[in-house]
Every structure is written in structure tokens, then in C-alpha cells.
Amino acid sequence: MEKKIYYYRAYDDKEEKNYFKCSFDHAAIEALLKDFEQTHQAYYNYDFVNFLKEKDPEAELIEITNIYY
């Protein structure tokens, strides 16, 4: 069976929008976010994705750019 990859849009405490991908579904991300919140006072997308990488090596931030035709 092929592993499913999920894509997310997240806003952090700086109100910065980032996108990231990982193999965890939404429910798993919510549970991991609660764990992350217990050890962090500020929430930044870069830090959260690094936290996810400890559990899912495929997790990574994605840069989105526009292409115009």
C-alpha cells in the first residue's frame, strides 16, 4: 500500500502563513500539536515542522510560488 501524504496550511504566532507536508492525518496533527504546545511558549511553523520531523522524516515546509501564464 502506498503511503499517503497530507498537505497543510498553517499560521504561526507571527501570523506567518506556511505550508507543510507530512504523512500524518488531521487528527494525528491535532494530537501532536497538543504535545508541542506543552513544551513551547511561542508557536512558529519552522519549529513545529522540525518537531514533526522527529516522528515523520518526510515532514517538511513547502515553499509555494505563483506562476503566471
PDB file of C-alpha atoms in Angstrom:
ATOM      1  CA  MET A   1       0.000   0.000   0.000  1.00  0.00           C
ATOM      2  CA  GLU A   2       1.281   3.446  -0.923  1.00  0.00           C
ATOM      3  CA  LYS A   3       1.891   5.890   1.921  1.00  0.00           C
ATOM      4  CA  LYS A   4      -0.452   8.873   1.875  1.00  0.00           C
ATOM      5  CA  ILE A   5       0.999  12.391   2.124  1.00  0.00           C
ATOM      6  CA  TYR A   6      -1.075  15.226   3.590  1.00  0.00           C
ATOM      7  CA  TYR A   7      -0.578  18.925   2.905  1.00  0.00           C
ATOM      8  CA  TYR A   8      -1.409  21.648   5.431  1.00  0.00           C
ATOM      9  CA  ARG A   9      -1.537  25.437   5.612  1.00  0.00           C
ATOM     10  CA  ALA A  10      -0.558  26.862   8.996  1.00  0.00           C
ATOM     11  CA  TYR A  11      -0.411  30.310  10.577  1.00  0.00           C
ATOM     12  CA  ASP A  12       2.002  30.802  13.458  1.00  0.00           C
ATOM     13  CA  ASP A  13       2.319  33.375  16.251  1.00  0.00           C
ATOM     14  CA  LYS A  14       3.857  35.852  13.807  1.00  0.00           C
ATOM     15  CA  GLU A  15       0.749  35.344  11.638  1.00  0.00           C
ATOM     16  CA  GLU A  16       3.107  33.976   9.023  1.00  0.00           C
ATOM     17  CA  LYS A  17       1.480  31.528   6.630  1.00  0.00           C
ATOM     18  CA  ASN A  18       3.421  28.419   5.644  1.00  0.00           C
ATOM     19  CA  TYR A  19       2.597  25.133   4.020  1.00  0.00           C
ATOM     20  CA  PHE A  20       3.957  21.781   5.088  1.00  0.00           C
ATOM     21  CA  LYS A  21       3.566  18.159   4.181  1.00  0.00           C
ATOM     22  CA  CYS A  22       3.743  15.005   6.272  1.00  0.00           C
ATOM     23  CA  SER A  23       2.288  11.518   6.499  1.00  0.00           C
ATOM     24  CA  PHE A  24       0.020  12.286   9.499  1.00  0.00           C
ATOM     25  CA  ASP A  25      -3.703  12.885   9.032  1.00  0.00           C
ATOM     26  CA  HIS A  26      -5.503  15.844  10.599  1.00  0.00           C
ATOM     27  CA  ALA A  27      -6.399  14.024  13.846  1.00  0.00           C
ATOM     28  CA  ALA A  28      -2.768  12.981  14.378  1.00  0.00           C
ATOM     29  CA  ILE A  29      -1.562  16.545  13.710  1.00  0.00           C
ATOM     30  CA  GLU A  30      -4.017  17.894  16.309  1.00  0.00           C
ATOM     31  CA  ALA A  31      -2.710  15.408  18.905  1.00  0.00           C
ATOM     32  CA  LEU A  32       0.919  16.220  18.099  1.00  0.00           C
ATOM     33  CA  LEU A  33       0.169  19.937  18.289  1.00  0.00           C
ATOM     34  CA  LYS A  34      -1.038  19.446  21.884  1.00  0.00           C
ATOM     35  CA  ASP A  35       2.285  17.752  22.707  1.00  0.00           C
ATOM     36  CA  PHE A  36       4.185  20.573  21.007  1.00  0.00           C
ATOM     37  CA  GLU A  37       2.253  23.224  22.953  1.00  0.00           C
ATOM     38  CA  GLN A  38       3.317  21.660  26.265  1.00  0.00           C
ATOM     39  CA  THR A  39       6.988  22.336  25.528  1.00  0.00           C
ATOM     40  CA  HIS A  40       6.812  25.638  23.609  1.00  0.00           C
ATOM     41  CA  GLN A  41       5.702  29.101  24.681  1.00  0.00           C
ATOM     42  CA  ALA A  42       5.646  30.547  21.156  1.00  0.00           C
ATOM     43  CA  TYR A  43       4.436  28.697  18.098  1.00  0.00           C
ATOM     44  CA  TYR A  44       6.405  29.033  14.886  1.00  0.00           C
ATOM     45  CA  ASN A  45       5.811  26.861  11.852  1.00  0.00           C
ATOM     46  CA  TYR A  46       9.502  26.130  11.360  1.00  0.00           C
ATOM     47  CA  ASP A  47       9.778  24.776  14.934  1.00  0.00           C
ATOM     48  CA  PHE A  48       6.601  22.716  14.618  1.00  0.00           C
ATOM     49  CA  VAL A  49       7.751  21.097  11.372  1.00  0.00           C
ATOM     50  CA  ASN A  50      11.109  20.250  12.991  1.00  0.00           C
ATOM     51  CA  PHE A  51       9.137  18.693  15.862  1.00  0.00           C
ATOM     52  CA  LEU A  52       7.131  16.660  13.307  1.00  0.00           C
ATOM     53  CA  LYS A  53      10.342  15.518  11.580  1.00  0.00           C
ATOM     54  CA  GLU A  54      11.289  13.661  14.766  1.00  0.00           C
ATOM     55  CA  LYS A  55       8.218  11.459  14.240  1.00  0.00           C
ATOM     56  CA  ASP A  56       7.954  11.623  10.437  1.00  0.00           C
ATOM     57  CA  PRO A  57      11.201  12.110   8.478  1.00  0.00           C
ATOM     58  CA  GLU A  58       9.126  13.044   5.401  1.00  0.00           C
ATOM     59  CA  ALA A  59       7.701  16.155   7.079  1.00  0.00           C
ATOM     60  CA  GLU A  60       8.906  19.393   5.510  1.00  0.00           C
ATOM     61  CA  LEU A  61       7.989  23.001   4.890  1.00  0.00           C
ATOM     62  CA  ILE A  62       6.883  23.705   1.339  1.00  0.00           C
ATOM     63  CA  GLU A  63       7.551  26.937  -0.474  1.00  0.00           C
ATOM     64  CA  ILE A  64       4.644  28.000  -2.682  1.00  0.00           C
ATOM     65  CA  THR A  65       5.253  30.387  -5.543  1.00  0.00           C
ATOM     66  CA  ASN A  66       2.930  31.695  -8.184  1.00  0.00           C
ATOM     67  CA  ILE A  67       3.415  31.050 -11.863  1.00  0.00           C
ATOM     68  CA  TYR A  68       1.668  33.337 -14.291  1.00  0.00           C
ATOM     69  CA  TYR A  69       0.957  32.495 -17.925  1.00  0.00           C
TER      70      TYR A  69
END
